[in-house]
């Protein structure tokens, strides 16, 4: 049964105060660190997303068959977690998840000594992970597929006797997500160096410390879009700061092109519309913030602004092909979304 929902806002004025759930990206990293840490600590403001709730469930489970559903983050983190903890696991996902590549992460873990077999198609889930101690300390990794492969390896590094050296074959996509991981690891007592394409993590256990998860900037981007498209806006979003771990916080700077001002306090941001002017043309490389390209495309469509985006290659291997979805939905409003020749 198809449900039709009609949304209207005759006043075209957006005002209010919003409490957002914690960042999914930060929550999933914090939970993985918590599971790998030898001591106990509390995590506040965890995301209520399905991905995070699935990860909580799987980390607590003693079952030998685990299913991550649609969540790519959960699948990648659990693959590395099960490998380093010697947990014998049949790890599967939804039909879409089983069509998303995992080969580069498996190859890297195997090079460190993990025993992982493909159940069906080579390079794709499901995986059979067998109990075997990982002894390696150096790995080479393609960096142009998903930053989550890199993060999954970095997170388990403190469990390796000699730490881990990750050699990237190229500049990584979504670099802010890797930087987020490293900053969180620093908070929990694990230091690193990053010189050129080489990241080194010391072989030292995580230190248990209570942690507060900042609110989700990807979710905040939708409120920024509402503010930009309204005639008048005055919205306060709690849980956000200008010292954010999340690369998607770049939305606050992008939106200045559409008359939106951000005023930060200790743990909140107030966004107001200072004028109704917007730039006629907007160009941006989303290689570090691919998730907010969708938000910006809607703002551009609503404001009649032509836009040129680059760095969208990772959107095709999300839970759905997001570039195709954008093209399909924008077409319904007479907006063209065309892939340019490279």
CSV table of C-alpha atoms in Angstrom, one decimal:
chain,number,residue,atom,x,y,z
A,1,UNK,CA,0.0,0.0,0.0
A,2,UNK,CA,1.3,3.4,-1.0
A,3,UNK,CA,0.9,6.2,1.5
A,4,UNK,CA,0.7,9.7,0.2
A,5,UNK,CA,1.7,12.6,2.5
A,6,UNK,CA,1.1,16.2,1.6
A,7,UNK,CA,3.4,18.7,3.2
A,8,UNK,CA,2.7,22.4,3.1
A,9,UNK,CA,3.9,25.5,4.9
A,10,UNK,CA,1.8,28.6,3.9
A,11,UNK,CA,3.6,31.1,6.1
A,12,UNK,CA,7.0,30.3,4.6
A,13,UNK,CA,8.5,31.1,8.0
A,14,UNK,CA,10.7,28.6,9.8
A,15,UNK,CA,11.3,29.0,13.5
A,16,UNK,CA,12.0,26.7,16.4
A,17,UNK,CA,14.5,24.7,18.6
A,18,UNK,CA,15.5,21.2,17.6
A,19,UNK,CA,17.2,18.5,19.6
A,20,UNK,CA,19.0,16.2,17.2
A,21,UNK,CA,20.1,12.6,17.8
A,22,UNK,CA,23.8,11.9,18.0
A,23,UNK,CA,25.9,11.4,14.9
A,24,UNK,CA,25.6,7.9,13.5
A,25,UNK,CA,29.2,8.0,12.3
A,26,UNK,CA,30.6,9.0,15.7
A,27,UNK,CA,28.3,6.6,17.5
A,28,UNK,CA,29.4,3.6,15.5
A,29,UNK,CA,33.0,4.4,16.0
A,30,UNK,CA,32.5,4.9,19.8
A,31,UNK,CA,30.7,1.6,20.1
A,32,UNK,CA,33.4,-0.3,18.3
A,33,UNK,CA,36.1,1.3,20.5
A,34,UNK,CA,34.0,0.5,23.5
A,35,UNK,CA,33.8,-3.2,22.4
A,36,UNK,CA,37.6,-3.3,21.9
A,37,UNK,CA,38.5,-1.5,25.1
A,38,UNK,CA,39.6,-3.5,28.0
A,39,UNK,CA,37.8,-1.2,30.5
A,40,UNK,CA,34.2,0.0,30.7
A,41,UNK,CA,32.9,3.5,29.9
A,42,UNK,CA,29.6,5.2,29.1
A,43,UNK,CA,28.5,6.8,25.8
A,44,UNK,CA,26.0,9.6,25.9
A,45,UNK,CA,23.7,10.8,23.1
A,46,UNK,CA,24.0,7.7,20.9
A,47,UNK,CA,22.4,7.9,17.5
A,48,UNK,CA,18.9,6.4,17.3
A,49,UNK,CA,19.5,5.4,13.7
A,50,UNK,CA,18.8,1.8,12.6
A,51,UNK,CA,22.5,1.3,11.7
A,52,UNK,CA,23.6,2.2,15.2
A,53,UNK,CA,20.9,0.1,16.9
A,54,UNK,CA,21.9,-2.8,14.7
A,55,UNK,CA,25.6,-2.4,15.7
A,56,UNK,CA,24.7,-2.4,19.4
A,57,UNK,CA,22.7,-5.6,19.0
A,58,UNK,CA,25.4,-7.4,17.0
A,59,UNK,CA,28.3,-6.4,19.3
A,60,UNK,CA,26.3,-7.8,22.3
A,61,UNK,CA,25.2,-11.0,20.5
A,62,UNK,CA,26.8,-14.4,21.0
A,63,UNK,CA,25.3,-15.8,17.8
A,64,UNK,CA,27.6,-17.3,15.2
A,65,UNK,CA,25.4,-16.0,12.4
A,66,UNK,CA,25.0,-12.2,12.2
A,67,UNK,CA,23.0,-10.0,9.8
A,68,UNK,CA,23.8,-6.3,9.4
A,69,UNK,CA,20.7,-5.5,7.3
A,70,UNK,CA,21.3,-2.5,4.9
A,71,UNK,CA,24.1,-1.0,7.0
A,72,UNK,CA,27.4,-0.8,5.2
A,73,UNK,CA,29.2,0.8,8.2
A,74,UNK,CA,28.0,-1.9,10.5
A,75,UNK,CA,29.1,-4.6,8.0
A,76,UNK,CA,32.6,-3.2,7.5
A,77,UNK,CA,33.2,-2.5,11.2
A,78,UNK,CA,31.9,-6.0,12.2
A,79,UNK,CA,34.1,-7.6,9.6
A,80,UNK,CA,37.3,-6.1,11.1
A,81,UNK,CA,36.0,-6.6,14.7
A,82,UNK,CA,35.2,-10.3,14.3
A,83,UNK,CA,38.6,-10.8,12.6
A,84,UNK,CA,40.7,-9.2,15.3
A,85,UNK,CA,38.8,-10.7,18.2
A,86,UNK,CA,38.9,-14.2,16.7
A,87,UNK,CA,35.2,-14.5,16.7
A,88,UNK,CA,33.9,-17.3,14.4
A,89,UNK,CA,31.1,-15.7,12.4
A,90,UNK,CA,28.9,-16.0,9.4
A,91,UNK,CA,28.4,-12.3,8.5
A,92,UNK,CA,25.6,-11.5,6.1
A,93,UNK,CA,23.4,-8.5,5.2
A,94,UNK,CA,20.4,-7.5,3.1
A,95,UNK,CA,20.2,-8.3,-0.6
A,96,UNK,CA,21.5,-4.8,-1.3
A,97,UNK,CA,24.3,-5.1,1.2
A,98,UNK,CA,25.4,-8.4,-0.3
A,99,UNK,CA,25.8,-6.6,-3.7
A,100,UNK,CA,28.2,-4.0,-2.2
A,101,UNK,CA,31.9,-4.7,-2.6
A,102,UNK,CA,33.9,-5.8,0.5
A,103,UNK,CA,36.9,-7.3,-1.3
A,104,UNK,CA,39.5,-4.6,-0.5
A,105,UNK,CA,38.8,-4.9,3.2
A,106,UNK,CA,38.9,-8.7,3.1
A,107,UNK,CA,42.2,-8.6,1.2
A,108,UNK,CA,43.7,-6.3,3.7
A,109,UNK,CA,42.6,-8.3,6.7
A,110,UNK,CA,43.8,-11.5,5.1
A,111,UNK,CA,47.2,-9.9,4.6
A,112,UNK,CA,47.3,-9.3,8.4
A,113,UNK,CA,46.6,-13.0,9.0
A,114,UNK,CA,42.8,-13.2,9.2
A,115,UNK,CA,41.0,-16.3,7.9
A,116,UNK,CA,38.0,-15.0,5.9
A,117,UNK,CA,36.1,-16.9,3.1
A,118,UNK,CA,33.5,-15.7,0.7
A,119,UNK,CA,30.3,-17.7,1.0
A,120,UNK,CA,28.9,-16.9,-2.5
A,121,UNK,CA,30.4,-14.3,-4.9
A,122,UNK,CA,34.1,-13.4,-4.7
A,123,UNK,CA,34.6,-9.9,-3.3
A,124,UNK,CA,31.1,-9.6,-1.8
A,125,UNK,CA,29.2,-10.6,1.3
A,126,UNK,CA,28.3,-12.9,3.0
A,127,UNK,CA,31.6,-13.8,4.7
A,128,UNK,CA,32.7,-16.7,6.8
A,129,UNK,CA,35.1,-15.4,9.4
A,130,UNK,CA,37.1,-18.1,11.3
A,131,UNK,CA,38.9,-17.9,14.6
A,132,UNK,CA,42.6,-17.1,13.9
A,133,UNK,CA,44.9,-14.6,15.6
A,134,UNK,CA,46.0,-11.7,13.5
A,135,UNK,CA,49.7,-11.1,13.7
A,136,UNK,CA,50.5,-8.7,10.9
A,137,UNK,CA,51.3,-5.0,11.4
A,138,UNK,CA,51.5,-3.5,7.9
A,139,UNK,CA,48.8,-3.3,5.2
A,140,UNK,CA,48.5,-1.6,1.8
A,141,UNK,CA,45.0,-0.4,0.9
A,142,UNK,CA,43.2,1.2,-2.1
A,143,UNK,CA,41.8,4.5,-0.7
A,144,UNK,CA,39.4,5.4,-3.5
A,145,UNK,CA,36.5,3.0,-2.7
A,146,UNK,CA,35.4,3.8,0.8
A,147,UNK,CA,36.9,5.5,3.8
A,148,UNK,CA,35.1,3.0,6.0
A,149,UNK,CA,37.6,0.2,4.9
A,150,UNK,CA,40.4,2.4,6.2
A,151,UNK,CA,38.5,3.3,9.4
A,152,UNK,CA,37.7,-0.4,10.1
A,153,UNK,CA,41.4,-1.2,10.0
A,154,UNK,CA,42.4,1.8,12.1
A,155,UNK,CA,39.9,1.0,14.9
A,156,UNK,CA,41.3,-2.5,15.4
A,157,UNK,CA,44.9,-1.4,15.3
A,158,UNK,CA,45.3,-1.1,19.1
A,159,UNK,CA,44.5,-4.8,19.4
A,160,UNK,CA,47.5,-5.7,17.3
A,161,UNK,CA,50.7,-6.4,19.2
A,162,UNK,CA,52.8,-4.1,17.1
A,163,UNK,CA,50.2,-1.6,16.1
A,164,UNK,CA,49.4,-1.0,12.4
A,165,UNK,CA,50.9,0.8,9.5
A,166,UNK,CA,48.4,1.6,6.7
A,167,UNK,CA,49.9,2.5,3.4
A,168,UNK,CA,47.3,4.2,1.1
A,169,UNK,CA,47.7,3.7,-2.7
A,170,UNK,CA,46.2,7.1,-3.4
A,171,UNK,CA,44.6,10.1,-1.7
A,172,UNK,CA,41.6,8.8,0.2
A,173,UNK,CA,37.9,9.7,-0.5
A,174,UNK,CA,36.0,11.2,2.4
A,175,UNK,CA,39.1,12.2,4.3
A,176,UNK,CA,37.3,13.9,7.1
A,177,UNK,CA,35.8,10.6,8.2
A,178,UNK,CA,39.3,9.1,8.6
A,179,UNK,CA,40.4,12.3,10.5
A,180,UNK,CA,37.3,11.8,12.7
A,181,UNK,CA,38.4,8.2,13.5
A,182,UNK,CA,41.9,9.3,14.4
A,183,UNK,CA,40.7,12.1,16.6
A,184,UNK,CA,38.4,9.8,18.5
A,185,UNK,CA,41.2,7.2,18.9
A,186,UNK,CA,43.4,10.0,20.3
A,187,UNK,CA,40.7,10.8,22.8
A,188,UNK,CA,40.8,7.2,24.0
A,189,UNK,CA,44.6,7.3,24.4
A,190,UNK,CA,45.8,5.9,21.1
A,191,UNK,CA,48.2,8.1,19.1
A,192,UNK,CA,49.1,8.1,15.4
A,193,UNK,CA,51.2,9.7,12.7
A,194,UNK,CA,50.0,10.5,9.2
A,195,UNK,CA,52.7,11.4,6.8
A,196,UNK,CA,51.7,11.6,3.1
A,197,UNK,CA,49.9,8.3,2.4
A,198,UNK,CA,51.1,6.4,5.4
A,199,UNK,CA,49.2,6.2,8.7
A,200,UNK,CA,50.8,4.6,11.7
A,201,UNK,CA,48.9,3.6,14.8
A,202,UNK,CA,50.8,2.6,18.0
A,203,UNK,CA,50.1,-0.8,19.5
A,204,UNK,CA,48.5,0.4,22.7
A,205,UNK,CA,45.2,-0.5,24.4
A,206,UNK,CA,42.3,2.0,24.4
A,207,UNK,CA,41.9,4.0,27.6
A,208,UNK,CA,38.3,3.8,29.0
A,209,UNK,CA,36.8,7.4,29.2
A,210,UNK,CA,33.2,8.4,29.2
A,211,UNK,CA,32.2,10.0,25.8
A,212,UNK,CA,29.5,12.4,24.6
A,213,UNK,CA,28.5,12.0,20.9
A,214,UNK,CA,27.9,15.3,19.2
A,215,UNK,CA,24.7,15.6,17.3
A,216,UNK,CA,24.4,14.6,13.6
A,217,UNK,CA,25.5,17.2,11.1
A,218,UNK,CA,24.0,15.2,8.2
A,219,UNK,CA,20.6,15.6,9.8
A,220,UNK,CA,21.3,19.2,10.5
A,221,UNK,CA,21.8,19.8,6.8
A,222,UNK,CA,18.1,19.2,6.2
A,223,UNK,CA,17.3,22.0,8.7
A,224,UNK,CA,19.7,24.3,6.9
A,225,UNK,CA,17.9,23.4,3.6
A,226,UNK,CA,14.5,24.4,5.2
A,227,UNK,CA,16.1,27.6,6.4
A,228,UNK,CA,17.4,28.4,3.0
A,229,UNK,CA,14.2,27.7,1.2
A,230,UNK,CA,12.0,29.6,3.7
A,231,UNK,CA,11.3,33.4,3.4
A,232,UNK,CA,12.3,33.9,7.1
A,233,UNK,CA,14.3,31.5,9.3
A,234,UNK,CA,15.4,31.4,12.9
A,235,UNK,CA,16.2,27.9,14.0
A,236,UNK,CA,18.3,26.7,17.0
A,237,UNK,CA,19.8,23.2,16.8
A,238,UNK,CA,21.2,21.7,20.0
A,239,UNK,CA,24.2,19.5,20.3
A,240,UNK,CA,26.3,21.1,17.5
A,241,UNK,CA,29.5,23.1,17.8
A,242,UNK,CA,31.9,24.8,15.5
A,243,UNK,CA,34.6,22.4,16.6
A,244,UNK,CA,32.8,19.4,15.0
A,245,UNK,CA,34.4,16.1,14.2
A,246,UNK,CA,32.1,15.6,11.3
A,247,UNK,CA,33.0,16.8,7.8
A,248,UNK,CA,29.4,17.5,7.1
A,249,UNK,CA,29.6,20.6,9.3
A,250,UNK,CA,30.9,22.3,6.1
A,251,UNK,CA,27.2,22.8,5.4
A,252,UNK,CA,27.3,25.9,7.6
A,253,UNK,CA,29.8,27.6,5.3
A,254,UNK,CA,28.1,26.4,2.1
A,255,UNK,CA,24.8,27.9,3.2
A,256,UNK,CA,26.3,31.4,3.4
A,257,UNK,CA,25.8,31.5,-0.4
A,258,UNK,CA,22.1,31.2,0.2
A,259,UNK,CA,21.8,33.9,2.9
A,260,UNK,CA,22.1,31.7,6.0
A,261,UNK,CA,24.2,32.8,9.0
A,262,UNK,CA,25.3,30.4,11.7
A,263,UNK,CA,25.9,31.6,15.3
A,264,UNK,CA,27.5,29.0,17.5
A,265,UNK,CA,27.4,28.8,21.3
A,266,UNK,CA,28.9,26.1,23.6
A,267,UNK,CA,26.6,23.2,22.4
A,268,UNK,CA,24.2,24.7,19.9
A,269,UNK,CA,24.0,26.7,16.6
A,270,UNK,CA,21.4,29.3,15.7
A,271,UNK,CA,20.8,29.6,12.0
A,272,UNK,CA,19.0,32.7,10.6
A,273,UNK,CA,18.2,34.0,7.2
A,274,UNK,CA,19.8,37.4,6.7
A,275,UNK,CA,18.6,37.9,3.2
A,276,UNK,CA,16.7,36.1,0.4
A,277,UNK,CA,19.6,36.4,-2.1
A,278,UNK,CA,21.3,33.4,-3.5
A,279,UNK,CA,24.2,32.9,-5.9
A,280,UNK,CA,23.2,32.1,-9.5
A,281,UNK,CA,25.8,29.4,-9.7
A,282,UNK,CA,27.3,27.0,-7.1
A,283,UNK,CA,30.2,24.7,-7.6
A,284,UNK,CA,31.7,22.3,-5.0
A,285,UNK,CA,33.8,19.2,-4.7
A,286,UNK,CA,32.0,16.8,-2.4
A,287,UNK,CA,34.8,14.2,-2.2
A,288,UNK,CA,35.1,14.9,1.6
A,289,UNK,CA,31.3,15.4,2.3
A,290,UNK,CA,29.4,13.2,-0.3
A,291,UNK,CA,26.3,12.8,1.9
A,292,UNK,CA,25.3,16.5,1.8
A,293,UNK,CA,25.5,16.7,-2.0
A,294,UNK,CA,21.9,15.5,-1.9
A,295,UNK,CA,20.8,18.3,0.4
A,296,UNK,CA,22.5,20.9,-1.7
A,297,UNK,CA,21.0,19.6,-4.9
A,298,UNK,CA,17.5,20.2,-3.4
A,299,UNK,CA,18.4,23.7,-2.2
A,300,UNK,CA,19.7,24.5,-5.7
A,301,UNK,CA,16.6,23.2,-7.3
A,302,UNK,CA,14.4,25.2,-5.0
A,303,UNK,CA,16.3,28.4,-5.4
A,304,UNK,CA,16.8,28.1,-9.2
A,305,UNK,CA,20.6,27.9,-8.8
A,306,UNK,CA,22.6,26.1,-11.3
A,307,UNK,CA,25.1,23.7,-9.6
A,308,UNK,CA,28.2,21.8,-10.6
A,309,UNK,CA,29.2,18.9,-8.3
A,310,UNK,CA,32.2,16.7,-8.3
A,311,UNK,CA,33.5,14.0,-5.9
A,312,UNK,CA,30.3,12.0,-5.9
A,313,UNK,CA,31.7,8.6,-6.8
A,314,UNK,CA,31.0,6.9,-3.5
A,315,UNK,CA,27.3,7.7,-3.7
A,316,UNK,CA,26.8,4.9,-6.2
A,317,UNK,CA,27.8,2.2,-3.6
A,318,UNK,CA,25.6,3.4,-0.7
A,319,UNK,CA,22.5,1.5,0.4
A,320,UNK,CA,21.1,2.5,-2.9
A,321,UNK,CA,22.7,4.3,-5.9
A,322,UNK,CA,22.0,7.8,-4.6
A,323,UNK,CA,23.0,9.6,-7.8
A,324,UNK,CA,20.4,7.6,-9.8
A,325,UNK,CA,17.8,8.3,-7.1
A,326,UNK,CA,18.5,12.0,-7.2
A,327,UNK,CA,18.2,12.1,-11.0
A,328,UNK,CA,14.9,10.3,-10.9
A,329,UNK,CA,13.3,12.4,-8.2
A,330,UNK,CA,14.5,15.8,-9.4
A,331,UNK,CA,13.2,15.0,-12.9
A,332,UNK,CA,9.7,15.0,-11.4
A,333,UNK,CA,10.1,18.7,-10.7
A,334,UNK,CA,11.6,19.5,-14.0
A,335,UNK,CA,15.1,19.7,-12.8
A,336,UNK,CA,17.9,18.0,-14.8
A,337,UNK,CA,20.7,16.1,-13.0
A,338,UNK,CA,23.3,15.2,-15.7
A,339,UNK,CA,26.5,13.4,-15.3
A,340,UNK,CA,29.3,15.4,-17.1
A,341,UNK,CA,32.0,13.7,-19.1
A,342,UNK,CA,35.4,13.4,-17.3
